[in-house]
PDB file of C-alpha atoms and ligand atoms in Angstrom:
ATOM      1  CA  MET A   1       0.000   0.000   0.000  1.00 93.00           C
ATOM      2  CA  LEU A   2       1.133   3.554  -0.679  1.00 95.00           C
ATOM      3  CA  SER A   3       0.771   5.685   2.429  1.00 96.00           C
ATOM      4  CA  LYS A   4      -0.921   9.049   2.412  1.00 96.00           C
ATOM      5  CA  GLU A   5       2.458  10.669   3.008  1.00 96.00           C
ATOM      6  CA  ASP A   6       4.064   8.962  -0.007  1.00 94.00           C
ATOM      7  CA  ILE A   7       1.084   9.885  -2.121  1.00 96.00           C
ATOM      8  CA  LEU A   8       1.143  13.554  -1.182  1.00 96.00           C
ATOM      9  CA  ASN A   9       4.909  13.713  -1.733  1.00 95.00           C
ATOM     10  CA  ASP A  10       4.704  12.326  -5.258  1.00 94.00           C
ATOM     11  CA  LEU A  11       1.456  13.642  -6.594  1.00 96.00           C
ATOM     12  CA  SER A  12       1.065  17.036  -8.262  1.00 96.00           C
ATOM     13  CA  VAL A  13      -1.808  16.545 -10.684  1.00 97.00           C
ATOM     14  CA  ILE A  14      -5.170  14.944 -11.160  1.00 98.00           C
ATOM     15  CA  SER A  15      -5.030  13.155 -14.486  1.00 98.00           C
ATOM     16  CA  GLY A  16      -8.099  14.423 -16.281  1.00 97.00           C
ATOM     17  CA  ILE A  17      -9.775  13.931 -19.638  1.00 97.00           C
ATOM     18  CA  ASP A  18     -11.129  16.583 -22.018  1.00 95.00           C
ATOM     19  CA  PRO A  19     -11.742  20.013 -20.440  1.00 94.00           C
ATOM     20  CA  GLY A  20     -15.392  20.078 -21.559  1.00 94.00           C
ATOM     21  CA  ALA A  21     -16.337  16.880 -19.735  1.00 96.00           C
ATOM     22  CA  GLY A  22     -18.623  17.206 -16.733  1.00 95.00           C
ATOM     23  CA  VAL A  23     -16.158  15.187 -14.697  1.00 97.00           C
ATOM     24  CA  SER A  24     -13.447  17.788 -15.442  1.00 96.00           C
ATOM     25  CA  GLN A  25     -15.652  20.545 -14.112  1.00 95.00           C
ATOM     26  CA  GLY A  26     -16.430  18.337 -11.129  1.00 96.00           C
ATOM     27  CA  ALA A  27     -12.707  17.933 -10.432  1.00 98.00           C
ATOM     28  CA  GLU A  28     -12.207  21.714 -10.484  1.00 97.00           C
ATOM     29  CA  ARG A  29     -15.135  22.087  -8.080  1.00 96.00           C
ATOM     30  CA  ALA A  30     -13.593  19.418  -5.836  1.00 98.00           C
ATOM     31  CA  LEU A  31     -10.189  21.145  -5.687  1.00 98.00           C
ATOM     32  CA  GLU A  32     -11.983  24.252  -4.541  1.00 98.00           C
ATOM     33  CA  ALA A  33     -14.482  22.649  -2.183  1.00 98.00           C
ATOM     34  CA  TYR A  34     -11.833  20.562  -0.421  1.00 98.00           C
ATOM     35  CA  GLU A  35      -9.291  23.423  -0.530  1.00 98.00           C
ATOM     36  CA  ILE A  36      -6.676  21.291  -2.264  1.00 98.00           C
ATOM     37  CA  ASP A  37      -3.917  23.699  -3.393  1.00 96.00           C
ATOM     38  CA  ASN A  38      -1.255  21.029  -3.810  1.00 96.00           C
ATOM     39  CA  LEU A  39      -2.835  19.505  -6.953  1.00 97.00           C
ATOM     40  CA  THR A  40      -3.953  20.873 -10.287  1.00 98.00           C
ATOM     41  CA  LEU A  41      -6.233  19.314 -12.866  1.00 98.00           C
ATOM     42  CA  GLN A  42      -4.363  18.276 -15.995  1.00 97.00           C
ATOM     43  CA  THR A  43      -6.854  17.993 -18.836  1.00 96.00           C
ATOM     44  CA  THR A  44      -5.889  15.843 -21.799  1.00 94.00           C
ATOM     45  CA  SER A  45      -8.044  13.184 -23.416  1.00 94.00           C
ATOM     46  CA  THR A  46      -9.734   9.984 -22.399  1.00 92.00           C
ATOM     47  CA  SER A  47      -7.096   7.820 -24.087  1.00 92.00           C
ATOM     48  CA  SER A  48      -4.238   9.752 -22.512  1.00 95.00           C
ATOM     49  CA  MET A  49      -5.813   9.435 -19.061  1.00 96.00           C
ATOM     50  CA  ALA A  50      -6.130   5.689 -19.587  1.00 94.00           C
ATOM     51  CA  GLU A  51      -2.498   5.434 -20.708  1.00 95.00           C
ATOM     52  CA  GLN A  52      -1.292   7.367 -17.647  1.00 97.00           C
ATOM     53  CA  LEU A  53      -3.367   5.128 -15.406  1.00 97.00           C
ATOM     54  CA  ASN A  54      -1.930   2.030 -17.014  1.00 96.00           C
ATOM     55  CA  GLN A  55       1.654   3.328 -16.633  1.00 97.00           C
ATOM     56  CA  ALA A  56       1.198   4.377 -13.006  1.00 98.00           C
ATOM     57  CA  ILE A  57      -0.248   0.985 -12.084  1.00 97.00           C
ATOM     58  CA  GLN A  58       2.601  -0.866 -13.783  1.00 97.00           C
ATOM     59  CA  ASN A  59       5.066   1.251 -11.773  1.00 97.00           C
ATOM     60  CA  HIS A  60       2.979   1.094  -8.593  1.00 96.00           C
ATOM     61  CA  GLU A  61       2.934   4.898  -8.420  1.00 97.00           C
ATOM     62  CA  PRO A  62       0.225   7.163  -7.055  1.00 97.00           C
ATOM     63  CA  ILE A  63      -2.293   8.517  -9.545  1.00 98.00           C
ATOM     64  CA  VAL A  64      -5.697  10.167  -9.312  1.00 98.00           C
ATOM     65  CA  VAL A  65      -7.891  10.171 -12.410  1.00 98.00           C
ATOM     66  CA  THR A  66     -11.223  11.687 -13.250  1.00 98.00           C
ATOM     67  CA  GLY A  67     -13.240   8.513 -13.586  1.00 96.00           C
ATOM     68  CA  TRP A  68     -16.678   7.266 -14.409  1.00 95.00           C
ATOM     69  CA  ASN A  69     -18.898   4.219 -14.640  1.00 92.00           C
ATOM     70  CA  PRO A  70     -19.686   2.449 -16.865  1.00 92.00           C
ATOM     71  CA  HIS A  71     -16.047   2.111 -17.910  1.00 92.00           C
ATOM     72  CA  TRP A  72     -13.737  -0.778 -18.818  1.00 92.00           C
ATOM     73  CA  LYS A  73     -10.995   0.465 -16.453  1.00 93.00           C
ATOM     74  CA  PHE A  74     -12.834  -1.109 -13.518  1.00 92.00           C
ATOM     75  CA  ALA A  75     -12.652  -4.491 -15.244  1.00 89.00           C
ATOM     76  CA  ALA A  76      -9.008  -4.013 -16.231  1.00 91.00           C
ATOM     77  CA  PHE A  77      -7.582  -2.655 -12.944  1.00 95.00           C
ATOM     78  CA  ASP A  78      -8.277  -2.725  -9.191  1.00 97.00           C
ATOM     79  CA  LEU A  79      -9.657   0.756  -8.606  1.00 98.00           C
ATOM     80  CA  LYS A  80     -11.803   2.617  -6.127  1.00 98.00           C
ATOM     81  CA  TYR A  81     -13.692   5.888  -5.998  1.00 97.00           C
ATOM     82  CA  LEU A  82     -12.580   8.366  -3.360  1.00 98.00           C
ATOM     83  CA  ASP A  83     -15.441   9.294  -1.025  1.00 97.00           C
ATOM     84  CA  ASP A  84     -16.944  12.658  -1.751  1.00 97.00           C
ATOM     85  CA  PRO A  85     -18.501  13.884   1.520  1.00 96.00           C
ATOM     86  CA  GLU A  86     -19.196  17.329   0.013  1.00 95.00           C
ATOM     87  CA  GLU A  87     -21.119  15.630  -2.815  1.00 93.00           C
ATOM     88  CA  VAL A  88     -19.352  17.694  -5.429  1.00 95.00           C
ATOM     89  CA  PHE A  89     -19.850  14.972  -8.042  1.00 94.00           C
ATOM     90  CA  GLY A  90     -23.490  14.241  -7.239  1.00 87.00           C
ATOM     91  CA  GLY A  91     -24.808  10.723  -6.792  1.00 84.00           C
ATOM     92  CA  THR A  92     -26.008   8.207  -9.320  1.00 85.00           C
ATOM     93  CA  GLU A  93     -26.470   9.631 -12.780  1.00 92.00           C
ATOM     94  CA  GLU A  94     -28.466   8.590 -15.819  1.00 95.00           C
ATOM     95  CA  ILE A  95     -27.348   8.638 -19.427  1.00 97.00           C
ATOM     96  CA  HIS A  96     -30.041  10.314 -21.511  1.00 98.00           C
ATOM     97  CA  THR A  97     -30.986  10.391 -25.151  1.00 98.00           C
ATOM     98  CA  ILE A  98     -31.404  13.963 -26.383  1.00 98.00           C
ATOM     99  CA  ALA A  99     -32.806  15.111 -29.728  1.00 98.00           C
ATOM    100  CA  ARG A 100     -33.149  18.389 -31.534  1.00 98.00           C
ATOM    101  CA  LEU A 101     -36.558  20.009 -31.325  1.00 98.00           C
ATOM    102  CA  GLY A 102     -38.742  18.979 -34.252  1.00 97.00           C
ATOM    103  CA  LEU A 103     -37.076  15.621 -34.833  1.00 98.00           C
ATOM    104  CA  GLN A 104     -40.155  13.696 -33.754  1.00 98.00           C
ATOM    105  CA  ASP A 105     -42.261  15.294 -36.521  1.00 98.00           C
ATOM    106  CA  GLU A 106     -39.595  15.176 -39.197  1.00 98.00           C
ATOM    107  CA  LYS A 107     -38.130  11.718 -38.629  1.00 98.00           C
ATOM    108  CA  PRO A 108     -40.734   9.827 -36.581  1.00 98.00           C
ATOM    109  CA  GLU A 109     -39.276   6.382 -37.336  1.00 98.00           C
ATOM    110  CA  GLY A 110     -35.789   7.281 -36.190  1.00 98.00           C
ATOM    111  CA  TYR A 111     -37.208   9.142 -33.245  1.00 98.00           C
ATOM    112  CA  GLU A 112     -39.081   6.026 -32.165  1.00 98.00           C
ATOM    113  CA  VAL A 113     -35.925   3.923 -32.328  1.00 98.00           C
ATOM    114  CA  ILE A 114     -33.795   6.340 -30.325  1.00 98.00           C
ATOM    115  CA  ASP A 115     -36.647   6.653 -27.837  1.00 98.00           C
ATOM    116  CA  ASN A 116     -36.775   2.856 -27.475  1.00 98.00           C
ATOM    117  CA  PHE A 117     -32.991   2.588 -27.172  1.00 98.00           C
ATOM    118  CA  PHE A 118     -32.193   1.334 -23.684  1.00 98.00           C
ATOM    119  CA  TRP A 119     -29.563  -1.084 -22.488  1.00 97.00           C
ATOM    120  CA  THR A 120     -27.576  -2.100 -19.408  1.00 96.00           C
ATOM    121  CA  GLU A 121     -24.157  -1.404 -17.956  1.00 94.00           C
ATOM    122  CA  ASP A 122     -23.141  -4.989 -18.863  1.00 93.00           C
ATOM    123  CA  ASP A 123     -24.209  -4.497 -22.491  1.00 96.00           C
ATOM    124  CA  MET A 124     -22.224  -1.298 -22.770  1.00 96.00           C
ATOM    125  CA  GLY A 125     -19.317  -2.909 -20.939  1.00 94.00           C
ATOM    126  CA  GLU A 126     -19.053  -5.698 -23.513  1.00 95.00           C
ATOM    127  CA  VAL A 127     -18.641  -3.243 -26.376  1.00 97.00           C
ATOM    128  CA  MET A 128     -16.275  -0.992 -24.421  1.00 95.00           C
ATOM    129  CA  LEU A 129     -13.991  -3.825 -23.348  1.00 93.00           C
ATOM    130  CA  GLU A 130     -13.705  -5.127 -26.892  1.00 95.00           C
ATOM    131  CA  VAL A 131     -12.733  -1.672 -28.122  1.00 95.00           C
ATOM    132  CA  TYR A 132     -10.208  -1.356 -25.289  1.00 92.00           C
ATOM    133  CA  GLU A 133      -8.719  -4.685 -26.388  1.00 92.00           C
ATOM    134  CA  GLY A 134      -8.148  -3.253 -29.841  1.00 95.00           C
ATOM    135  CA  THR A 135     -11.246  -3.929 -31.911  1.00 98.00           C
ATOM    136  CA  ASP A 136     -12.470  -1.090 -34.057  1.00 98.00           C
ATOM    137  CA  PRO A 137     -15.613   0.499 -32.470  1.00 98.00           C
ATOM    138  CA  GLU A 138     -17.823  -0.193 -35.497  1.00 98.00           C
ATOM    139  CA  GLU A 139     -16.790  -3.830 -35.490  1.00 98.00           C
ATOM    140  CA  ALA A 140     -17.226  -4.209 -31.723  1.00 98.00           C
ATOM    141  CA  ALA A 141     -20.705  -2.694 -32.031  1.00 98.00           C
ATOM    142  CA  GLN A 142     -21.533  -5.071 -34.894  1.00 98.00           C
ATOM    143  CA  ASN A 143     -20.351  -8.044 -32.823  1.00 98.00           C
ATOM    144  CA  TRP A 144     -22.572  -6.952 -29.958  1.00 98.00           C
ATOM    145  CA  VAL A 145     -25.556  -6.493 -32.267  1.00 98.00           C
ATOM    146  CA  ASP A 146     -24.975  -9.931 -33.814  1.00 98.00           C
ATOM    147  CA  ALA A 147     -24.988 -11.504 -30.349  1.00 98.00           C
ATOM    148  CA  ASN A 148     -27.925  -9.426 -29.067  1.00 98.00           C
ATOM    149  CA  GLN A 149     -30.287  -9.042 -31.999  1.00 98.00           C
ATOM    150  CA  GLU A 150     -33.288  -9.711 -29.745  1.00 98.00           C
ATOM    151  CA  THR A 151     -32.410  -6.602 -27.702  1.00 98.00           C
ATOM    152  CA  VAL A 152     -32.089  -4.587 -30.914  1.00 98.00           C
ATOM    153  CA  ASP A 153     -35.444  -6.004 -32.066  1.00 98.00           C
ATOM    154  CA  GLY A 154     -36.944  -4.516 -28.930  1.00 98.00           C
ATOM    155  CA  TRP A 155     -35.898  -1.084 -30.210  1.00 98.00           C
ATOM    156  CA  ILE A 156     -36.940  -1.472 -33.854  1.00 98.00           C
ATOM    157  CA  ASP A 157     -39.856  -3.927 -33.923  1.00 97.00           C
ATOM    158  CA  GLY A 158     -43.028  -2.310 -35.203  1.00 96.00           C
ATOM    159  CA  VAL A 159     -41.192   0.777 -36.459  1.00 98.00           C
ATOM    160  CA  ASN A 160     -41.726   1.534 -40.169  1.00 98.00           C
ATOM    161  CA  THR A 161     -38.663   1.279 -42.356  1.00 98.00           C
ATOM    162  CA  VAL A 162     -37.263   4.253 -44.280  1.00 98.00           C
ATOM    163  CA  ASP A 163     -35.395   4.451 -47.550  1.00 97.00           C
ATOM    164  CA  GLY A 164     -31.879   5.751 -46.988  1.00 97.00           C
ATOM    165  CA  GLU A 165     -32.921   8.924 -45.191  1.00 98.00           C
ATOM    166  CA  GLU A 166     -30.092  10.610 -43.298  1.00 98.00           C
ATOM    167  CA  PHE A 167     -29.869  10.488 -39.514  1.00 98.00           C
ATOM    168  CA  SER A 168     -27.098  12.243 -37.611  1.00 98.00           C
ATOM    169  CA  LEU A 169     -25.820  11.228 -34.192  1.00 98.00           C
ATOM    170  CA  VAL A 170     -23.399  13.479 -32.341  1.00 98.00           C
ATOM    171  CA  LEU A 171     -21.099  12.314 -29.557  1.00 98.00           C
ATOM    172  CA  VAL A 172     -17.992  13.103 -27.558  1.00 97.00           C
ATOM    173  CA  ASN A 173     -15.027  10.753 -27.725  1.00 95.00           C
ATOM    174  CA  TRP A 174     -15.679   9.038 -24.372  1.00 95.00           C
ATOM    175  CA  ASP A 175     -15.398   5.236 -24.424  1.00 94.00           C
ATOM    176  CA  SER A 176     -18.900   4.753 -23.040  1.00 95.00           C
ATOM    177  CA  GLU A 177     -20.482   7.017 -25.651  1.00 97.00           C
ATOM    178  CA  VAL A 178     -18.410   5.614 -28.514  1.00 97.00           C
ATOM    179  CA  ALA A 179     -19.931   2.238 -27.588  1.00 98.00           C
ATOM    180  CA  SER A 180     -23.550   3.399 -27.328  1.00 98.00           C
ATOM    181  CA  SER A 181     -23.482   5.623 -30.419  1.00 98.00           C
ATOM    182  CA  ASN A 182     -22.019   2.909 -32.635  1.00 98.00           C
ATOM    183  CA  VAL A 183     -24.593   0.367 -31.469  1.00 98.00           C
ATOM    184  CA  LEU A 184     -27.528   2.745 -31.933  1.00 98.00           C
ATOM    185  CA  ALA A 185     -26.232   3.657 -35.405  1.00 98.00           C
ATOM    186  CA  LEU A 186     -26.461  -0.006 -36.411  1.00 98.00           C
ATOM    187  CA  ALA A 187     -30.021  -0.259 -35.078  1.00 98.00           C
ATOM    188  CA  LEU A 188     -31.025   2.817 -37.113  1.00 98.00           C
ATOM    189  CA  GLU A 189     -29.354   1.327 -40.180  1.00 98.00           C
ATOM    190  CA  GLN A 190     -31.411  -1.824 -39.722  1.00 98.00           C
ATOM    191  CA  ILE A 191     -34.577   0.168 -40.443  1.00 98.00           C
ATOM    192  CA  GLY A 192     -33.035   1.866 -43.451  1.00 98.00           C
ATOM    193  CA  TYR A 193     -31.328   5.041 -42.251  1.00 98.00           C
ATOM    194  CA  ASP A 194     -28.040   6.337 -43.547  1.00 98.00           C
ATOM    195  CA  VAL A 195     -26.423   7.244 -40.214  1.00 98.00           C
ATOM    196  CA  SER A 196     -23.567   9.675 -39.622  1.00 98.00           C
ATOM    197  CA  LEU A 197     -21.583   9.821 -36.384  1.00 98.00           C
ATOM    198  CA  THR A 198     -19.913  13.132 -35.600  1.00 98.00           C
ATOM    199  CA  THR A 199     -17.437  13.462 -32.730  1.00 98.00           C
ATOM    200  CA  VAL A 200     -17.081  16.876 -31.102  1.00 98.00           C
ATOM    201  CA  GLU A 201     -16.372  18.393 -27.672  1.00 96.00           C
ATOM    202  CA  ASN A 202     -19.092  18.422 -25.039  1.00 97.00           C
ATOM    203  CA  GLY A 203     -20.173  22.073 -25.368  1.00 97.00           C
ATOM    204  CA  PRO A 204     -20.430  21.905 -29.172  1.00 98.00           C
ATOM    205  CA  MET A 205     -22.372  18.642 -28.879  1.00 98.00           C
ATOM    206  CA  TRP A 206     -25.133  20.343 -26.916  1.00 98.00           C
ATOM    207  CA  ALA A 207     -24.978  23.425 -29.165  1.00 98.00           C
ATOM    208  CA  SER A 208     -25.366  21.309 -32.319  1.00 98.00           C
ATOM    209  CA  LEU A 209     -28.598  19.838 -30.954  1.00 98.00           C
ATOM    210  CA  GLU A 210     -29.922  23.240 -29.895  1.00 98.00           C
ATOM    211  CA  SER A 211     -29.209  24.676 -33.336  1.00 98.00           C
ATOM    212  CA  GLY A 212     -30.692  21.651 -35.088  1.00 98.00           C
ATOM    213  CA  ASP A 213     -27.457  20.850 -36.929  1.00 98.00           C
ATOM    214  CA  GLN A 214     -27.487  17.331 -35.501  1.00 98.00           C
ATOM    215  CA  ASP A 215     -30.459  15.038 -34.941  1.00 98.00           C
ATOM    216  CA  ALA A 216     -29.674  13.328 -31.649  1.00 98.00           C
ATOM    217  CA  SER A 217     -27.178  12.154 -29.080  1.00 98.00           C
ATOM    218  CA  VAL A 218     -27.066   9.342 -26.537  1.00 98.00           C
ATOM    219  CA  ALA A 219     -24.244  11.025 -24.577  1.00 98.00           C
ATOM    220  CA  ALA A 220     -26.129  13.278 -22.157  1.00 98.00           C
ATOM    221  CA  TRP A 221     -25.310  12.651 -18.505  1.00 96.00           C
ATOM    222  CA  LEU A 222     -27.913  14.006 -16.103  1.00 95.00           C
ATOM    223  CA  PRO A 223     -28.855  15.448 -13.706  1.00 93.00           C
ATOM    224  CA  ILE A 224     -25.429  16.685 -12.474  1.00 92.00           C
ATOM    225  CA  THR A 225     -22.655  15.883 -14.976  1.00 94.00           C
ATOM    226  CA  HIS A 226     -23.989  17.997 -17.854  1.00 96.00           C
ATOM    227  CA  GLU A 227     -26.231  20.236 -15.801  1.00 94.00           C
ATOM    228  CA  GLU A 228     -24.681  23.418 -17.088  1.00 93.00           C
ATOM    229  CA  PHE A 229     -25.064  22.399 -20.739  1.00 96.00           C
ATOM    230  CA  PHE A 230     -28.647  21.192 -20.468  1.00 97.00           C
ATOM    231  CA  ASP A 231     -31.179  23.879 -21.319  1.00 96.00           C
ATOM    232  CA  GLU A 232     -34.623  22.393 -20.884  1.00 93.00           C
ATOM    233  CA  GLY A 233     -36.826  23.566 -23.708  1.00 94.00           C
ATOM    234  CA  ALA A 234     -33.891  24.009 -26.094  1.00 98.00           C
ATOM    235  CA  VAL A 235     -33.578  20.258 -26.750  1.00 98.00           C
ATOM    236  CA  ASP A 236     -35.911  17.263 -26.502  1.00 98.00           C
ATOM    237  CA  ASP A 237     -34.985  15.028 -23.548  1.00 98.00           C
ATOM    238  CA  LEU A 238     -36.145  11.463 -24.300  1.00 98.00           C
ATOM    239  CA  GLY A 239     -35.087  10.117 -20.925  1.00 97.00           C
ATOM    240  CA  ALA A 240     -32.600   7.495 -19.796  1.00 97.00           C
ATOM    241  CA  ASN A 241     -30.952   4.989 -22.123  1.00 98.00           C
ATOM    242  CA  LEU A 242     -28.906   3.557 -19.241  1.00 97.00           C
ATOM    243  CA  GLU A 243     -29.682   3.956 -15.585  1.00 92.00           C
ATOM    244  CA  GLY A 244     -28.683   2.794 -12.136  1.00 86.00           C
ATOM    245  CA  ALA A 245     -24.939   2.571 -12.774  1.00 86.00           C
ATOM    246  CA  PRO A 246     -23.633   5.866 -14.132  1.00 90.00           C
ATOM    247  CA  ARG A 247     -21.394   7.704 -11.735  1.00 92.00           C
ATOM    248  CA  ILE A 248     -18.483  10.150 -11.920  1.00 96.00           C
ATOM    249  CA  GLY A 249     -15.752  11.039  -9.437  1.00 97.00           C
ATOM    250  CA  LEU A 250     -12.090  10.813  -8.537  1.00 98.00           C
ATOM    251  CA  VAL A 251     -10.703   7.315  -8.923  1.00 98.00           C
ATOM    252  CA  VAL A 252      -7.454   5.812  -7.623  1.00 98.00           C
ATOM    253  CA  PRO A 253      -5.784   2.376  -7.606  1.00 98.00           C
ATOM    254  CA  GLU A 254      -6.697   0.173  -4.636  1.00 98.00           C
ATOM    255  CA  TYR A 255      -3.043   0.187  -3.519  1.00 98.00           C
ATOM    256  CA  MET A 256      -3.328   3.834  -2.493  1.00 98.00           C
ATOM    257  CA  ASP A 257      -4.051   3.937   1.219  1.00 97.00           C
ATOM    258  CA  ILE A 258      -6.532   6.816   1.136  1.00 97.00           C
ATOM    259  CA  THR A 259     -10.317   6.728   1.067  1.00 98.00           C
ATOM    260  CA  SER A 260     -11.631  10.250   0.611  1.00 98.00           C
ATOM    261  CA  ILE A 261     -11.044  13.292  -1.594  1.00 98.00           C
ATOM    262  CA  GLU A 262     -10.267  15.052   1.695  1.00 98.00           C
ATOM    263  CA  ASP A 263      -7.123  12.903   1.945  1.00 98.00           C
ATOM    264  CA  LEU A 264      -5.665  14.647  -1.115  1.00 98.00           C
ATOM    265  CA  LYS A 265      -5.237  17.869   0.823  1.00 96.00           C
ATOM    266  CA  ALA A 266      -1.628  18.384   1.969  1.00 93.00           C
TER     267      ALA A 266
HETATM  268  N1  PBE B   1     -17.882  11.200 -18.886  1.00 57.99           N
HETATM  269  C1  PBE B   1     -18.379  10.127 -19.723  1.00 57.99           C
HETATM  270  C2  PBE B   1     -18.591  12.365 -19.391  1.00 57.99           C
HETATM  271  C3  PBE B   1     -19.946  11.882 -19.603  1.00 57.99           C
HETATM  272  C4  PBE B   1     -19.715  10.522 -20.138  1.00 57.99           C
HETATM  273  C5  PBE B   1     -18.287  10.886 -17.505  1.00 57.99           C
HETATM  274  C6  PBE B   1     -16.473  11.308 -19.038  1.00 57.99           C
HETATM  275  C7  PBE B   1     -18.443  13.688 -18.642  1.00 57.99           C
HETATM  276  O1  PBE B   1     -17.777  13.731 -17.624  1.00 57.99           O
HETATM  277  O2  PBE B   1     -18.976  14.686 -19.106  1.00 57.99           O
END
């Protein structure tokens, strides 16, 4: 185990992901709320955070990452969330499907499918882990669909087919959302849509739905994570596509002998 003293001696950053992520904003709020002046948030990207985590664990060094569930890292490594007594990161979240206003009238078939889209943490985990192990996201999504066609049928059965109409999904490059967006794209293709996936930053994702540039997204984390991006009335909230499991916070390897965000304060 690494003692609190060793940890505080070695550690100077929280290894973050993209600056626009809700969990990045949560980490900034945590540094302030817990008066932690000895660490700064280093924002990079999801893949870089994962690489740093992997390296630190191989070297048995201290590391704090901005983490979330569902995520493959919990299957790959022994990790724990630090307690958050100030509740800076909120509690259990839901992942919502969000559409541009007017989509329901203009593309009712696609709207019905995205509204039906709902799966579990285990489902998402299967796709995510395969991508982590090196499979291309489209292929991992196809493998999941092939093995779970009855779940997909639950989203598309009874929905009229279309003839090559375009449908645009927008996402941020987070592993969880890469998995869900690729799977939903295949379901929409099964009823005849020509689906585009566009990857942007979090703020622009919400803006592209508000402006109507994009049709929908399955990457909205509510109520806390994306609270400041979510303008009720400016987008159509279709409710949860995954619930019960989503959570964000500060995550560390089990071998670090600390339990709370408070322990990061020197
Ligand atoms: N995440 C994954 C996102 C939402 C999905 C937790 C990194 C965020 O923090 O905004």
